[in-house]
PDB file of C-alpha atoms in Angstrom:
ATOM      1  CA  MET M   1    -199.100 117.767  22.236  1.00 37.00           C
ATOM      2  CA  THR M   2    -197.851 118.094  25.796  1.00 40.00           C
ATOM      3  CA  PRO M   3    -194.151 118.660  26.565  1.00 39.00           C
ATOM      4  CA  GLY M   4    -193.873 115.305  28.425  1.00 41.00           C
ATOM      5  CA  ILE M   5    -195.072 113.290  25.441  1.00 36.00           C
ATOM      6  CA  VAL M   6    -192.776 115.224  23.140  1.00 32.00           C
ATOM      7  CA  ALA M   7    -189.805 114.517  25.396  1.00 37.00           C
ATOM      8  CA  THR M   8    -190.605 110.788  25.495  1.00 40.00           C
ATOM      9  CA  THR M   9    -190.963 110.652  21.708  1.00 36.00           C
ATOM     10  CA  VAL M  10    -187.629 112.419  21.215  1.00 32.00           C
ATOM     11  CA  ALA M  11    -185.902 110.053  23.660  1.00 39.00           C
ATOM     12  CA  LYS M  12    -187.232 106.994  21.767  1.00 38.00           C
ATOM     13  CA  ILE M  13    -185.999 108.399  18.450  1.00 35.00           C
ATOM     14  CA  ALA M  14    -182.561 109.170  19.921  1.00 37.00           C
ATOM     15  CA  ASN M  15    -182.247 105.751  21.565  1.00 45.00           C
ATOM     16  CA  PRO M  16    -184.344 103.220  19.653  1.00 46.00           C
ATOM     17  CA  GLU M  17    -182.864 100.334  21.641  1.00 54.00           C
ATOM     18  CA  GLY M  18    -183.877 101.788  24.988  1.00 55.00           C
ATOM     19  CA  PRO M  19    -186.711 100.487  27.157  1.00 61.00           C
ATOM     20  CA  GLY M  20    -190.165 100.754  25.644  1.00 69.00           C
ATOM     21  CA  CYS M  21    -193.424 101.825  27.193  1.00 81.00           C
ATOM     22  CA  CYS M  22    -194.199  98.331  28.502  1.00 79.00           C
ATOM     23  CA  ALA M  23    -190.812  98.156  30.196  1.00 74.00           C
ATOM     24  CA  ILE M  24    -191.337 101.512  31.850  1.00 82.00           C
ATOM     25  CA  ILE M  25    -194.803 100.517  33.030  1.00 82.00           C
ATOM     26  CA  LEU M  26    -193.548  97.185  34.446  1.00 77.00           C
ATOM     27  CA  THR M  27    -190.716  98.966  36.235  1.00 78.00           C
ATOM     28  CA  ILE M  28    -193.098 101.482  37.814  1.00 84.00           C
ATOM     29  CA  VAL M  29    -195.517  98.745  38.879  1.00 78.00           C
ATOM     30  CA  SER M  30    -192.660  96.694  40.415  1.00 79.00           C
ATOM     31  CA  TYR M  31    -191.443  99.634  42.463  1.00 79.00           C
ATOM     32  CA  LEU M  32    -195.007 100.366  43.605  1.00 83.00           C
ATOM     33  CA  LEU M  33    -195.376  96.747  44.754  1.00 81.00           C
ATOM     34  CA  ILE M  34    -192.141  96.999  46.701  1.00 80.00           C
ATOM     35  CA  VAL M  35    -193.360 100.152  48.436  1.00 82.00           C
ATOM     36  CA  ALA M  36    -196.830  98.700  49.074  1.00 82.00           C
ATOM     37  CA  THR M  37    -195.506  95.476  50.620  1.00 81.00           C
ATOM     38  CA  PHE M  38    -192.666  97.073  52.577  1.00 83.00           C
ATOM     39  CA  PRO M  39    -190.959  95.717  54.713  1.00 78.00           C
ATOM     40  CA  PHE M  40    -191.961  92.198  53.577  1.00 78.00           C
ATOM     41  CA  SER M  41    -190.676  92.935  50.096  1.00 77.00           C
ATOM     42  CA  LEU M  42    -187.132  93.168  51.470  1.00 81.00           C
ATOM     43  CA  CYS M  43    -187.006  89.369  51.616  1.00 82.00           C
ATOM     44  CA  MET M  44    -187.394  89.294  47.826  1.00 81.00           C
ATOM     45  CA  CYS M  45    -185.258  92.341  47.025  1.00 85.00           C
ATOM     46  CA  ILE M  46    -182.113  91.869  49.108  1.00 86.00           C
ATOM     47  CA  LYS M  47    -179.680  89.182  47.980  1.00 88.00           C
ATOM     48  CA  VAL M  48    -176.260  88.172  49.249  1.00 88.00           C
ATOM     49  CA  VAL M  49    -173.274  86.706  47.427  1.00 89.00           C
ATOM     50  CA  GLN M  50    -170.160  85.268  49.039  1.00 90.00           C
ATOM     51  CA  GLU M  51    -166.648  86.673  48.822  1.00 90.00           C
ATOM     52  CA  TYR M  52    -165.745  84.256  46.032  1.00 90.00           C
ATOM     53  CA  GLU M  53    -168.947  84.887  44.009  1.00 90.00           C
ATOM     54  CA  ARG M  54    -170.299  87.593  41.740  1.00 91.00           C
ATOM     55  CA  ALA M  55    -173.870  88.256  40.587  1.00 92.00           C
ATOM     56  CA  VAL M  56    -174.662  89.234  36.992  1.00 91.00           C
ATOM     57  CA  ILE M  57    -178.052  91.013  36.949  1.00 90.00           C
ATOM     58  CA  PHE M  58    -180.443  91.268  33.990  1.00 90.00           C
ATOM     59  CA  ARG M  59    -183.320  93.775  34.028  1.00 86.00           C
ATOM     60  CA  LEU M  60    -186.041  92.933  31.543  1.00 83.00           C
ATOM     61  CA  GLY M  61    -183.536  90.820  29.640  1.00 82.00           C
ATOM     62  CA  ARG M  62    -180.912  93.564  29.437  1.00 85.00           C
ATOM     63  CA  LEU M  63    -177.590  93.438  31.224  1.00 86.00           C
ATOM     64  CA  LEU M  64    -177.634  95.881  34.110  1.00 83.00           C
ATOM     65  CA  LYS M  65    -174.974  98.570  33.927  1.00 82.00           C
ATOM     66  CA  GLY M  66    -172.271  98.730  36.541  1.00 80.00           C
ATOM     67  CA  GLY M  67    -170.856  95.268  36.074  1.00 81.00           C
ATOM     68  CA  ALA M  68    -171.212  92.235  38.291  1.00 86.00           C
ATOM     69  CA  LYS M  69    -172.385  92.792  41.844  1.00 87.00           C
ATOM     70  CA  GLY M  70    -170.727  91.533  44.984  1.00 81.00           C
ATOM     71  CA  PRO M  71    -169.403  90.422  47.271  1.00 88.00           C
ATOM     72  CA  GLY M  72    -171.960  91.222  49.952  1.00 87.00           C
ATOM     73  CA  ILE M  73    -175.501  92.581  49.684  1.00 88.00           C
ATOM     74  CA  PHE M  74    -177.118  93.766  46.452  1.00 87.00           C
ATOM     75  CA  PHE M  75    -180.632  94.816  45.507  1.00 86.00           C
ATOM     76  CA  VAL M  76    -182.907  93.321  42.844  1.00 86.00           C
ATOM     77  CA  VAL M  77    -186.376  94.323  41.736  1.00 85.00           C
ATOM     78  CA  PRO M  78    -188.842  91.411  41.709  1.00 83.00           C
ATOM     79  CA  CYS M  79    -190.654  90.573  38.461  1.00 80.00           C
ATOM     80  CA  ILE M  80    -188.246  92.516  36.251  1.00 83.00           C
ATOM     81  CA  ASP M  81    -184.783  91.471  37.534  1.00 83.00           C
ATOM     82  CA  SER M  82    -183.068  88.111  37.230  1.00 86.00           C
ATOM     83  CA  TYR M  83    -179.527  87.298  38.235  1.00 89.00           C
ATOM     84  CA  ARG M  84    -176.975  84.530  37.934  1.00 90.00           C
ATOM     85  CA  LYS M  85    -174.215  83.746  40.405  1.00 91.00           C
ATOM     86  CA  VAL M  86    -170.738  82.989  39.085  1.00 92.00           C
ATOM     87  CA  ASP M  87    -168.099  81.245  41.186  1.00 91.00           C
ATOM     88  CA  LEU M  88    -164.651  82.846  40.897  1.00 92.00           C
ATOM     89  CA  ARG M  89    -162.713  80.057  42.617  1.00 93.00           C
ATOM     90  CA  THR M  90    -160.244  77.880  40.741  1.00 93.00           C
ATOM     91  CA  VAL M  91    -161.866  74.747  39.338  1.00 92.00           C
ATOM     92  CA  SER M  92    -160.018  71.583  38.336  1.00 92.00           C
ATOM     93  CA  PHE M  93    -161.202  68.729  36.143  1.00 92.00           C
ATOM     94  CA  ASP M  94    -159.733  65.602  34.607  1.00 91.00           C
ATOM     95  CA  VAL M  95    -159.458  65.382  30.853  1.00 89.00           C
ATOM     96  CA  PRO M  96    -160.643  61.854  29.886  1.00 89.00           C
ATOM     97  CA  PRO M  97    -157.943  59.578  28.421  1.00 88.00           C
ATOM     98  CA  GLN M  98    -157.464  60.446  24.763  1.00 86.00           C
ATOM     99  CA  GLU M  99    -156.300  57.912  22.170  1.00 85.00           C
ATOM    100  CA  VAL M 100    -153.683  59.887  20.241  1.00 84.00           C
ATOM    101  CA  LEU M 101    -151.687  58.913  17.168  1.00 83.00           C
ATOM    102  CA  SER M 102    -148.237  60.432  17.605  1.00 82.00           C
ATOM    103  CA  LYS M 103    -146.079  61.887  14.855  1.00 83.00           C
ATOM    104  CA  ASP M 104    -144.174  58.598  14.486  1.00 79.00           C
ATOM    105  CA  SER M 105    -147.433  56.588  14.138  1.00 80.00           C
ATOM    106  CA  VAL M 106    -147.570  55.215  17.699  1.00 82.00           C
ATOM    107  CA  THR M 107    -150.946  55.022  19.445  1.00 84.00           C
ATOM    108  CA  VAL M 108    -150.815  56.258  23.054  1.00 86.00           C
ATOM    109  CA  SER M 109    -153.460  57.025  25.660  1.00 87.00           C
ATOM    110  CA  VAL M 110    -152.901  60.313  27.490  1.00 88.00           C
ATOM    111  CA  ASP M 111    -154.926  62.043  30.193  1.00 88.00           C
ATOM    112  CA  ALA M 112    -154.416  65.410  31.876  1.00 91.00           C
ATOM    113  CA  VAL M 113    -155.783  67.746  34.536  1.00 93.00           C
ATOM    114  CA  VAL M 114    -156.746  71.388  33.892  1.00 93.00           C
ATOM    115  CA  TYR M 115    -157.094  74.238  36.406  1.00 94.00           C
ATOM    116  CA  TYR M 116    -159.129  77.304  35.432  1.00 94.00           C
ATOM    117  CA  ARG M 117    -161.118  80.164  36.965  1.00 93.00           C
ATOM    118  CA  VAL M 118    -163.577  82.808  35.807  1.00 93.00           C
ATOM    119  CA  SER M 119    -161.842  86.161  35.340  1.00 91.00           C
ATOM    120  CA  ASN M 120    -164.769  88.072  33.776  1.00 91.00           C
ATOM    121  CA  PRO M 121    -168.191  87.045  35.152  1.00 92.00           C
ATOM    122  CA  MET M 122    -170.150  89.120  32.633  1.00 91.00           C
ATOM    123  CA  ALA M 123    -168.376  87.548  29.650  1.00 91.00           C
ATOM    124  CA  ALA M 124    -168.763  84.060  31.163  1.00 91.00           C
ATOM    125  CA  VAL M 125    -172.540  84.567  31.346  1.00 91.00           C
ATOM    126  CA  CYS M 126    -173.231  86.568  28.182  1.00 90.00           C
ATOM    127  CA  ASN M 127    -170.717  85.211  25.651  1.00 90.00           C
ATOM    128  CA  ILE M 128    -171.246  81.468  26.121  1.00 90.00           C
ATOM    129  CA  SER M 129    -174.077  79.301  27.377  1.00 88.00           C
ATOM    130  CA  ASP M 130    -171.992  76.892  29.502  1.00 90.00           C
ATOM    131  CA  PHE M 131    -168.368  77.920  29.940  1.00 91.00           C
ATOM    132  CA  SER M 132    -167.518  74.909  32.118  1.00 91.00           C
ATOM    133  CA  HIS M 133    -168.685  72.283  29.634  1.00 92.00           C
ATOM    134  CA  SER M 134    -167.145  74.176  26.714  1.00 92.00           C
ATOM    135  CA  THR M 135    -163.789  74.425  28.483  1.00 93.00           C
ATOM    136  CA  ARG M 136    -163.793  70.671  29.123  1.00 93.00           C
ATOM    137  CA  LEU M 137    -164.496  69.868  25.473  1.00 92.00           C
ATOM    138  CA  LEU M 138    -161.881  72.335  24.283  1.00 92.00           C
ATOM    139  CA  ALA M 139    -159.270  70.857  26.644  1.00 92.00           C
ATOM    140  CA  ALA M 140    -159.817  67.341  25.251  1.00 91.00           C
ATOM    141  CA  THR M 141    -159.547  68.619  21.666  1.00 91.00           C
ATOM    142  CA  THR M 142    -156.441  70.684  22.402  1.00 91.00           C
ATOM    143  CA  LEU M 143    -154.762  67.695  24.074  1.00 90.00           C
ATOM    144  CA  ARG M 144    -155.211  65.595  20.929  1.00 89.00           C
ATOM    145  CA  ASN M 145    -154.047  68.397  18.643  1.00 88.00           C
ATOM    146  CA  VAL M 146    -150.886  69.153  20.630  1.00 89.00           C
ATOM    147  CA  LEU M 147    -149.855  65.520  21.092  1.00 88.00           C
ATOM    148  CA  GLY M 148    -150.455  64.771  17.402  1.00 84.00           C
ATOM    149  CA  THR M 149    -147.474  66.978  16.519  1.00 86.00           C
ATOM    150  CA  LYS M 150    -145.069  65.142  18.870  1.00 86.00           C
ATOM    151  CA  ASN M 151    -143.324  61.809  18.495  1.00 86.00           C
ATOM    152  CA  LEU M 152    -143.277  59.184  21.252  1.00 84.00           C
ATOM    153  CA  ALA M 153    -139.906  60.204  22.689  1.00 83.00           C
ATOM    154  CA  GLU M 154    -141.024  63.857  22.996  1.00 84.00           C
ATOM    155  CA  ILE M 155    -144.320  62.867  24.643  1.00 85.00           C
ATOM    156  CA  LEU M 156    -142.471  60.830  27.276  1.00 83.00           C
ATOM    157  CA  SER M 157    -139.676  63.334  27.972  1.00 84.00           C
ATOM    158  CA  GLU M 158    -141.203  66.786  27.340  1.00 85.00           C
ATOM    159  CA  ARG M 159    -144.330  66.754  29.487  1.00 86.00           C
ATOM    160  CA  GLU M 160    -143.640  70.211  30.895  1.00 88.00           C
ATOM    161  CA  SER M 161    -143.301  71.728  27.430  1.00 88.00           C
ATOM    162  CA  ILE M 162    -146.504  70.019  26.255  1.00 88.00           C
ATOM    163  CA  SER M 163    -148.378  71.279  29.327  1.00 89.00           C
ATOM    164  CA  HIS M 164    -147.177  74.846  28.671  1.00 91.00           C
ATOM    165  CA  ASN M 165    -148.272  74.694  25.019  1.00 90.00           C
ATOM    166  CA  MET M 166    -151.697  73.389  26.029  1.00 90.00           C
ATOM    167  CA  GLN M 167    -152.113  76.135  28.621  1.00 91.00           C
ATOM    168  CA  SER M 168    -151.240  78.850  26.108  1.00 91.00           C
ATOM    169  CA  SER M 169    -153.657  77.471  23.504  1.00 91.00           C
ATOM    170  CA  LEU M 170    -156.506  77.041  25.987  1.00 92.00           C
ATOM    171  CA  ASP M 171    -155.985  80.453  27.583  1.00 91.00           C
ATOM    172  CA  GLU M 172    -156.072  82.168  24.193  1.00 92.00           C
ATOM    173  CA  ALA M 173    -159.231  80.314  23.135  1.00 91.00           C
ATOM    174  CA  THR M 174    -161.132  80.838  26.402  1.00 92.00           C
ATOM    175  CA  ASP M 175    -160.249  84.519  26.856  1.00 92.00           C
ATOM    176  CA  PRO M 176    -163.440  85.736  25.047  1.00 92.00           C
ATOM    177  CA  TRP M 177    -165.446  83.536  27.452  1.00 92.00           C
ATOM    178  CA  GLY M 178    -164.014  85.283  30.511  1.00 92.00           C
ATOM    179  CA  VAL M 179    -162.147  82.121  31.554  1.00 93.00           C
ATOM    180  CA  LYS M 180    -158.494  82.071  32.625  1.00 93.00           C
ATOM    181  CA  VAL M 181    -156.665  78.721  32.324  1.00 93.00           C
ATOM    182  CA  GLU M 182    -154.098  78.734  35.121  1.00 91.00           C
ATOM    183  CA  ARG M 183    -152.370  75.376  34.744  1.00 91.00           C
ATOM    184  CA  VAL M 184    -152.351  72.173  32.714  1.00 92.00           C
ATOM    185  CA  GLU M 185    -150.604  68.976  33.813  1.00 90.00           C
ATOM    186  CA  ILE M 186    -150.115  65.707  31.926  1.00 89.00           C
ATOM    187  CA  LYS M 187    -151.075  62.944  34.357  1.00 86.00           C
ATOM    188  CA  ASP M 188    -150.243  59.671  32.631  1.00 84.00           C
ATOM    189  CA  VAL M 189    -149.083  58.286  29.289  1.00 84.00           C
ATOM    190  CA  ARG M 190    -150.156  54.688  28.675  1.00 82.00           C
ATOM    191  CA  LEU M 191    -148.546  52.658  25.909  1.00 79.00           C
ATOM    192  CA  PRO M 192    -149.800  49.454  24.244  1.00 72.00           C
ATOM    193  CA  VAL M 193    -148.665  46.227  25.934  1.00 72.00           C
ATOM    194  CA  GLN M 194    -146.700  45.029  22.898  1.00 71.00           C
ATOM    195  CA  LEU M 195    -144.864  48.348  22.687  1.00 67.00           C
ATOM    196  CA  GLN M 196    -144.051  48.186  26.401  1.00 64.00           C
ATOM    197  CA  ARG M 197    -142.519  44.728  25.949  1.00 74.00           C
ATOM    198  CA  ALA M 198    -140.487  45.884  22.949  1.00 70.00           C
ATOM    199  CA  MET M 199    -139.180  48.928  24.843  1.00 71.00           C
ATOM    200  CA  ALA M 200    -138.328  46.762  27.871  1.00 75.00           C
ATOM    201  CA  ALA M 201    -136.402  44.316  25.668  1.00 76.00           C
ATOM    202  CA  GLU M 202    -134.568  47.199  24.009  1.00 76.00           C
ATOM    203  CA  ALA M 203    -133.642  48.726  27.377  1.00 79.00           C
ATOM    204  CA  GLU M 204    -132.462  45.348  28.710  1.00 79.00           C
ATOM    205  CA  ALA M 205    -130.282  44.779  25.635  1.00 83.00           C
ATOM    206  CA  ALA M 206    -128.804  48.260  25.993  1.00 84.00           C
ATOM    207  CA  ARG M 207    -127.992  47.630  29.669  1.00 85.00           C
ATOM    208  CA  GLU M 208    -126.319  44.302  28.855  1.00 85.00           C
ATOM    209  CA  ALA M 209    -124.256  45.944  26.117  1.00 88.00           C
ATOM    210  CA  ARG M 210    -123.099  48.676  28.500  1.00 88.00           C
ATOM    211  CA  ALA M 211    -122.236  46.055  31.157  1.00 88.00           C
ATOM    212  CA  LYS M 212    -120.074  44.104  28.693  1.00 88.00           C
ATOM    213  CA  VAL M 213    -118.290  47.262  27.591  1.00 90.00           C
ATOM    214  CA  ILE M 214    -117.622  48.272  31.204  1.00 91.00           C
ATOM    215  CA  ALA M 215    -116.311  44.769  32.055  1.00 88.00           C
ATOM    216  CA  ALA M 216    -114.012  44.789  28.998  1.00 90.00           C
ATOM    217  CA  GLU M 217    -112.658  48.208  29.920  1.00 90.00           C
ATOM    218  CA  GLY M 218    -112.020  46.975  33.470  1.00 89.00           C
ATOM    219  CA  GLU M 219    -110.109  43.928  32.235  1.00 88.00           C
ATOM    220  CA  GLN M 220    -108.070  46.113  29.894  1.00 89.00           C
ATOM    221  CA  ARG M 221    -107.082  48.468  32.715  1.00 89.00           C
ATOM    222  CA  ALA M 222    -106.286  45.524  35.024  1.00 88.00           C
ATOM    223  CA  SER M 223    -104.060  43.895  32.400  1.00 88.00           C
ATOM    224  CA  ARG M 224    -102.151  47.139  31.924  1.00 87.00           C
ATOM    225  CA  ALA M 225    -101.648  47.467  35.679  1.00 87.00           C
ATOM    226  CA  LEU M 226    -100.401  43.844  35.906  1.00 82.00           C
ATOM    227  CA  LYS M 227     -98.017  44.466  33.029  1.00 83.00           C
ATOM    228  CA  GLU M 228     -96.558  47.512  34.764  1.00 83.00           C
ATOM    229  CA  ALA M 229     -96.261  45.570  38.040  1.00 79.00           C
ATOM    230  CA  ALA M 230     -94.469  42.694  36.284  1.00 78.00           C
ATOM    231  CA  GLU M 231     -91.998  45.115  34.723  1.00 79.00           C
ATOM    232  CA  VAL M 232     -91.237  46.641  38.114  1.00 77.00           C
ATOM    233  CA  ILE M 233     -90.765  43.209  39.782  1.00 74.00           C
ATOM    234  CA  SER M 234     -88.576  41.935  36.943  1.00 76.00           C
ATOM    235  CA  GLU M 235     -86.093  44.728  37.557  1.00 76.00           C
ATOM    236  CA  SER M 236     -85.276  43.369  41.056  1.00 74.00           C
ATOM    237  CA  PRO M 237     -85.267  39.636  42.002  1.00 71.00           C
ATOM    238  CA  ALA M 238     -85.622  40.578  45.649  1.00 72.00           C
ATOM    239  CA  ALA M 239     -88.987  42.192  44.886  1.00 73.00           C
ATOM    240  CA  LEU M 240     -90.346  38.843  43.725  1.00 69.00           C
ATOM    241  CA  GLN M 241     -89.145  37.226  46.974  1.00 71.00           C
ATOM    242  CA  LEU M 242     -90.772  39.948  49.041  1.00 74.00           C
ATOM    243  CA  ARG M 243     -94.019  39.530  47.135  1.00 74.00           C
ATOM    244  CA  TYR M 244     -93.844  35.791  47.820  1.00 71.00           C
ATOM    245  CA  LEU M 245     -93.387  36.365  51.565  1.00 72.00           C
ATOM    246  CA  GLN M 246     -96.260  38.857  51.606  1.00 76.00           C
ATOM    247  CA  THR M 247     -98.543  36.302  49.945  1.00 73.00           C
ATOM    248  CA  LEU M 248     -97.579  33.663  52.567  1.00 70.00           C
ATOM    249  CA  SER M 249     -98.320  36.163  55.322  1.00 74.00           C
ATOM    250  CA  GLN M 250    -101.796  36.856  53.905  1.00 73.00           C
ATOM    251  CA  ILE M 251    -102.550  33.122  53.622  1.00 70.00           C
ATOM    252  CA  SER M 252    -101.406  32.387  57.175  1.00 69.00           C
ATOM    253  CA  ALA M 253    -103.514  35.254  58.564  1.00 68.00           C
ATOM    254  CA  GLU M 254    -106.664  33.402  57.549  1.00 66.00           C
ATOM    255  CA  LYS M 255    -105.713  30.310  59.670  1.00 63.00           C
ATOM    256  CA  ASN M 256    -105.439  27.999  56.682  1.00 62.00           C
ATOM    257  CA  SER M 257    -103.752  24.627  57.115  1.00 66.00           C
ATOM    258  CA  THR M 258    -102.628  24.513  53.480  1.00 65.00           C
ATOM    259  CA  ILE M 259     -99.668  26.552  52.293  1.00 61.00           C
ATOM    260  CA  ILE M 260     -98.939  26.926  48.580  1.00 64.00           C
ATOM    261  CA  PHE M 261     -95.295  27.183  47.485  1.00 63.00           C
ATOM    262  CA  PRO M 262     -95.044  28.677  44.011  1.00 63.00           C
ATOM    263  CA  LEU M 263     -92.572  27.001  41.712  1.00 63.00           C
ATOM    264  CA  PRO M 264     -90.379  29.407  39.767  1.00 61.00           C
ATOM    265  CA  ILE M 265     -91.006  29.399  36.059  1.00 60.00           C
ATOM    266  CA  ASP M 266     -87.251  29.383  35.342  1.00 61.00           C
ATOM    267  CA  ILE M 267     -86.858  25.922  36.864  1.00 60.00           C
ATOM    268  CA  ILE M 268     -89.660  24.542  34.712  1.00 61.00           C
ATOM    269  CA  ASN M 269     -88.075  26.050  31.623  1.00 62.00           C
ATOM    270  CA  ASN M 270     -84.755  24.387  32.452  1.00 62.00           C
ATOM    271  CA  ILE M 271     -86.425  20.996  32.947  1.00 65.00           C
ATOM    272  CA  VAL M 272     -88.352  21.265  29.705  1.00 61.00           C
ATOM    273  CA  SER M 273     -85.263  22.313  27.736  1.00 63.00           C
ATOM    274  CA  LYS M 274     -83.332  19.232  28.922  1.00 59.00           C
TER     275      LYS M 274
END
């Protein structure tokens, strides 16, 4: 047995998952074709990816070592290499409106928007068949799960907290896929028409109640001020006369032809007593 065959046999035993004889033969033939058709083969061998893209290369079905290629020019071997481009830019999508039953048994329709990007191109290609579609489905499911633990008041007032919880849950679930969820925003919360009318009636009643309380407090303060003013005027009869003259001056300033002379209450009391 020749030394070359012995070396090949030993290598196969040491690494049973390595390329077989057929793979080696196909690789040699592919390189010979490249050399034979040079320089025309360069059109098939040289590929370019943009700054925001990466190329994951498979050689005979196996992931090529060295990680994703790019940006710029990279080299592939025809017939034995295949590659897939992955976009690293941030992608946004709308989560369809979800009918959610809140913690206090109120049905609401909520939609959101999710921003994500690919952080690990090799995991995004090898660990899941379609990371974009899977992320969309997971976002819709997570939205229902998170809102199901909140009551209506929390859904309406704590949108930022709900968005943060959704982002944390999605980011943890999509990390093995090589996907990074950057932001989640709750767009709109739609309530049933009957519930909207009930809430509007409740808010209107609350506003009317507050208005009545404010008016009553104003009247109470005004009555106290009038009482204090009456006590001050009663201490000096001249103060009442001065107030009377001031009132006549204000009436005459408006160019009115009618002048009102107030009748003292004491005179009326004397007439009634007689």
